[in-house]
C-alpha positions as protocol buffer text, in pm:
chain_id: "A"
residue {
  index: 1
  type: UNK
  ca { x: -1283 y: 225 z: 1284 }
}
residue {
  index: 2
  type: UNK
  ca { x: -1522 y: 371 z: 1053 }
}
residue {
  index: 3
  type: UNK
  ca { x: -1818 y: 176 z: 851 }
}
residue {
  index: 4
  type: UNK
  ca { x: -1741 y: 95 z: 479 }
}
residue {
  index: 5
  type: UNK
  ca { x: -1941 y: -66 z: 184 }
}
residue {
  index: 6
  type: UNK
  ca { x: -1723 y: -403 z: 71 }
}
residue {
  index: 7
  type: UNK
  ca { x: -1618 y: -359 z: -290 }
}
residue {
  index: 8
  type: UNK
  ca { x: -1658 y: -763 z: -316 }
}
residue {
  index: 9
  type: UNK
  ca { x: -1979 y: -851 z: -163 }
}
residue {
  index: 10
  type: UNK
  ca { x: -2152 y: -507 z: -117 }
}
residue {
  index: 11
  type: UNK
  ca { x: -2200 y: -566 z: 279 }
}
residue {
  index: 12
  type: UNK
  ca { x: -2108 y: -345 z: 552 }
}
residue {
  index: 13
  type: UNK
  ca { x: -1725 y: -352 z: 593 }
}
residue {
  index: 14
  type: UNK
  ca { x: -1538 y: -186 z: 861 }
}
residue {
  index: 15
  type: UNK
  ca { x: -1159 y: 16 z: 864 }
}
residue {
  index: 16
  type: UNK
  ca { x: -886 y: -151 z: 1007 }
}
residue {
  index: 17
  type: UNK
  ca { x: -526 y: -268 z: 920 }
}
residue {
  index: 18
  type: UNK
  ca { x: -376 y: -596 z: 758 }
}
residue {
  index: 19
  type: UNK
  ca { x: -17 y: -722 z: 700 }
}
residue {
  index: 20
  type: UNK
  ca { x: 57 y: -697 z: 278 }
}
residue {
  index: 21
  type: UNK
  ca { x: 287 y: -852 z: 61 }
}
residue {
  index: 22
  type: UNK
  ca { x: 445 y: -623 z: -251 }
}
residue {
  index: 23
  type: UNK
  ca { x: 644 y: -714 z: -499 }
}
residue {
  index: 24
  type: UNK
  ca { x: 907 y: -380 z: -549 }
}
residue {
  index: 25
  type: UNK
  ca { x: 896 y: -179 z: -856 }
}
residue {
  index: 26
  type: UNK
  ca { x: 1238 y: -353 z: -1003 }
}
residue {
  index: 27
  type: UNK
  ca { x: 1058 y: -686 z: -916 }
}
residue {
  index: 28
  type: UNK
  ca { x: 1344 y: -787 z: -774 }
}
residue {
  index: 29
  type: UNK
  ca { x: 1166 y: -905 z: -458 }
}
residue {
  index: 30
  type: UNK
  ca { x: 840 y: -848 z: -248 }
}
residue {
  index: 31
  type: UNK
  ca { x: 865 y: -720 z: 120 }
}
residue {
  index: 32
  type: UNK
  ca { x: 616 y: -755 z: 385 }
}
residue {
  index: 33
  type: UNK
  ca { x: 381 y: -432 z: 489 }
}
residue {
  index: 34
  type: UNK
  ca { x: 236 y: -435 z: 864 }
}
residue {
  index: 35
  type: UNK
  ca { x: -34 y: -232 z: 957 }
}
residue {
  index: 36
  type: UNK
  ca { x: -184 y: -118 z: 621 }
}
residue {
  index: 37
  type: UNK
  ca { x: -507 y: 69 z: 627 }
}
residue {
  index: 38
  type: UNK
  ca { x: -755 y: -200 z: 530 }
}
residue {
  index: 39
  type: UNK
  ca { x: -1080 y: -280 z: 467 }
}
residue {
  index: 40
  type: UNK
  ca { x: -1214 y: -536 z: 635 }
}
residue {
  index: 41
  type: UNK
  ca { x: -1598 y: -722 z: 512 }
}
residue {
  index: 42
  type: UNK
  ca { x: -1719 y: -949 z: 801 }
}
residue {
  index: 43
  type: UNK
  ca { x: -1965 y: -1114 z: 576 }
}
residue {
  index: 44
  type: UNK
  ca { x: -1701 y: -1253 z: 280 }
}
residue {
  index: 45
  type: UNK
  ca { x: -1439 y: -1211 z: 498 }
}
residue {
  index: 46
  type: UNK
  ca { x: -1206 y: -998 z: 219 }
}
residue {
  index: 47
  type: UNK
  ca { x: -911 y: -771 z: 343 }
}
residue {
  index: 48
  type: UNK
  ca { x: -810 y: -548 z: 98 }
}
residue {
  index: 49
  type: UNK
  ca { x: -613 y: -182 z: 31 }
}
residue {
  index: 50
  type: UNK
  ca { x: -825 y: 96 z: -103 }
}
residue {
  index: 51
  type: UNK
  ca { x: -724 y: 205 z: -454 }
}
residue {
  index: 52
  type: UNK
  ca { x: -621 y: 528 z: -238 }
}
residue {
  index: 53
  type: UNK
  ca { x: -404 y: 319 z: -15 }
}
residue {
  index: 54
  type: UNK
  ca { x: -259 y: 124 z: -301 }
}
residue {
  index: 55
  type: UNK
  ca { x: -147 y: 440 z: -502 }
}
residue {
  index: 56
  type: UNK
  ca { x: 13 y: 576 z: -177 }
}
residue {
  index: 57
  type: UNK
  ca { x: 237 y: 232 z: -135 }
}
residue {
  index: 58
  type: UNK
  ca { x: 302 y: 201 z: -501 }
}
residue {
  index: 59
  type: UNK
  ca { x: 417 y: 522 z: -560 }
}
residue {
  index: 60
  type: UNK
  ca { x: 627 y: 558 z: -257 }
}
residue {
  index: 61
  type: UNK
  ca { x: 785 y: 275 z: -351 }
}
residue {
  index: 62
  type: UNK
  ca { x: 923 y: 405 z: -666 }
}
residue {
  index: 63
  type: UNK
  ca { x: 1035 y: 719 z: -471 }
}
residue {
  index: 64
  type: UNK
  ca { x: 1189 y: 593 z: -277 }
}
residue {
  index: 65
  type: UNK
  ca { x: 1564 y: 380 z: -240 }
}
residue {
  index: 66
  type: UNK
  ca { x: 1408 y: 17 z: -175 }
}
residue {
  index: 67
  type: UNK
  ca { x: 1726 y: -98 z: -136 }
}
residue {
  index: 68
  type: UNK
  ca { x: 1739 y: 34 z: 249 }
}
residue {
  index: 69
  type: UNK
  ca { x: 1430 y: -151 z: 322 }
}
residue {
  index: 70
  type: UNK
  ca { x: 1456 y: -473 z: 500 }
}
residue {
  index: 71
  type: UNK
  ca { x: 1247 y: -778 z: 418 }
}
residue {
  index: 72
  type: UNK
  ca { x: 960 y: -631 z: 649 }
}
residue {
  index: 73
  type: UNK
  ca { x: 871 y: -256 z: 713 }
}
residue {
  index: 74
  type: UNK
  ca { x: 523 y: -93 z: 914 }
}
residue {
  index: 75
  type: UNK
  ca { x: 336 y: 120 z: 627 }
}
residue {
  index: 76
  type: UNK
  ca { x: 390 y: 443 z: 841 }
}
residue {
  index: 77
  type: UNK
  ca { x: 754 y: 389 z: 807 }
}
residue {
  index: 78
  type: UNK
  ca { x: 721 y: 314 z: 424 }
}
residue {
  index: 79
  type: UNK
  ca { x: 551 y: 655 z: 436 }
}
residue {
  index: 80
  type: UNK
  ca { x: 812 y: 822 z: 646 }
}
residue {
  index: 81
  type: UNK
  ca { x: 1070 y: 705 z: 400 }
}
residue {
  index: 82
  type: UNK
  ca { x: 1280 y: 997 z: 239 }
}
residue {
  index: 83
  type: UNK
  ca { x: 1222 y: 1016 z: -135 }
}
residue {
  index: 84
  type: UNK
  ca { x: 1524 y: 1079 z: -384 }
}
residue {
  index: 85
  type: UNK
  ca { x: 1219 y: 1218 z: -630 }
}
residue {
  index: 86
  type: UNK
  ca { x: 922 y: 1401 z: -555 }
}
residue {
  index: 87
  type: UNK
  ca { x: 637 y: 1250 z: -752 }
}
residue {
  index: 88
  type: UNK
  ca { x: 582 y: 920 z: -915 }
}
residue {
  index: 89
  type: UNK
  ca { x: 670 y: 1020 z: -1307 }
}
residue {
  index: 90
  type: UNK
  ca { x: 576 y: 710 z: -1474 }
}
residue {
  index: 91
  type: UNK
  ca { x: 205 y: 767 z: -1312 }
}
residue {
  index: 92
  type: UNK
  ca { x: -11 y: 919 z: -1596 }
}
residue {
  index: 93
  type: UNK
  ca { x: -348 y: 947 z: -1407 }
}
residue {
  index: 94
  type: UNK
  ca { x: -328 y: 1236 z: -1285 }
}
């Protein structure tokens, strides 16, 4: 675990992993995520995805054929998950 600034409360937050819940790109339903990278604030107590981490999912996700995932998947797995594109072409940040 490595040492992290809490984007809530500004205290000294720590790396871990948390269970999510995501709604799918078609918003046809939301699965279940184990073992995201998280940050974790022991003052306020907030779990939460880096915008990093948040991307990653969200853009896999729409690379992906969501239709083979179950109701619940690890986020390594998500990760692992082949892609019928090979970048995200409705994301305009980059």
């Amino acid at each position: 675990m490595s040492k992290e600034t809490c984007e809530w409360c500004g205290a000294e937050a720590t790396t871990g992993s948390g269970t999510v819940y995501w709604e799918l790109p078609d918003g046809t339903r939301a699965i279940e995520i184990k073992e995201a990278p998280a940050v974790i604030c022991s003052k306020c107590e907030m779990v939460y995805q880096t915008e990093e981490v948040t991307k990653a999912i969200e853009d896999q996700l729409f690379l992906v054929d969501t239709k083979k995932i179950g109701s619940s998947i690890g986020f390594e797995e998500l990760m692992e998950l082949p892609r019928l594109l090979k970048r995200n072409n409705f994301d305009f940040s980059s």
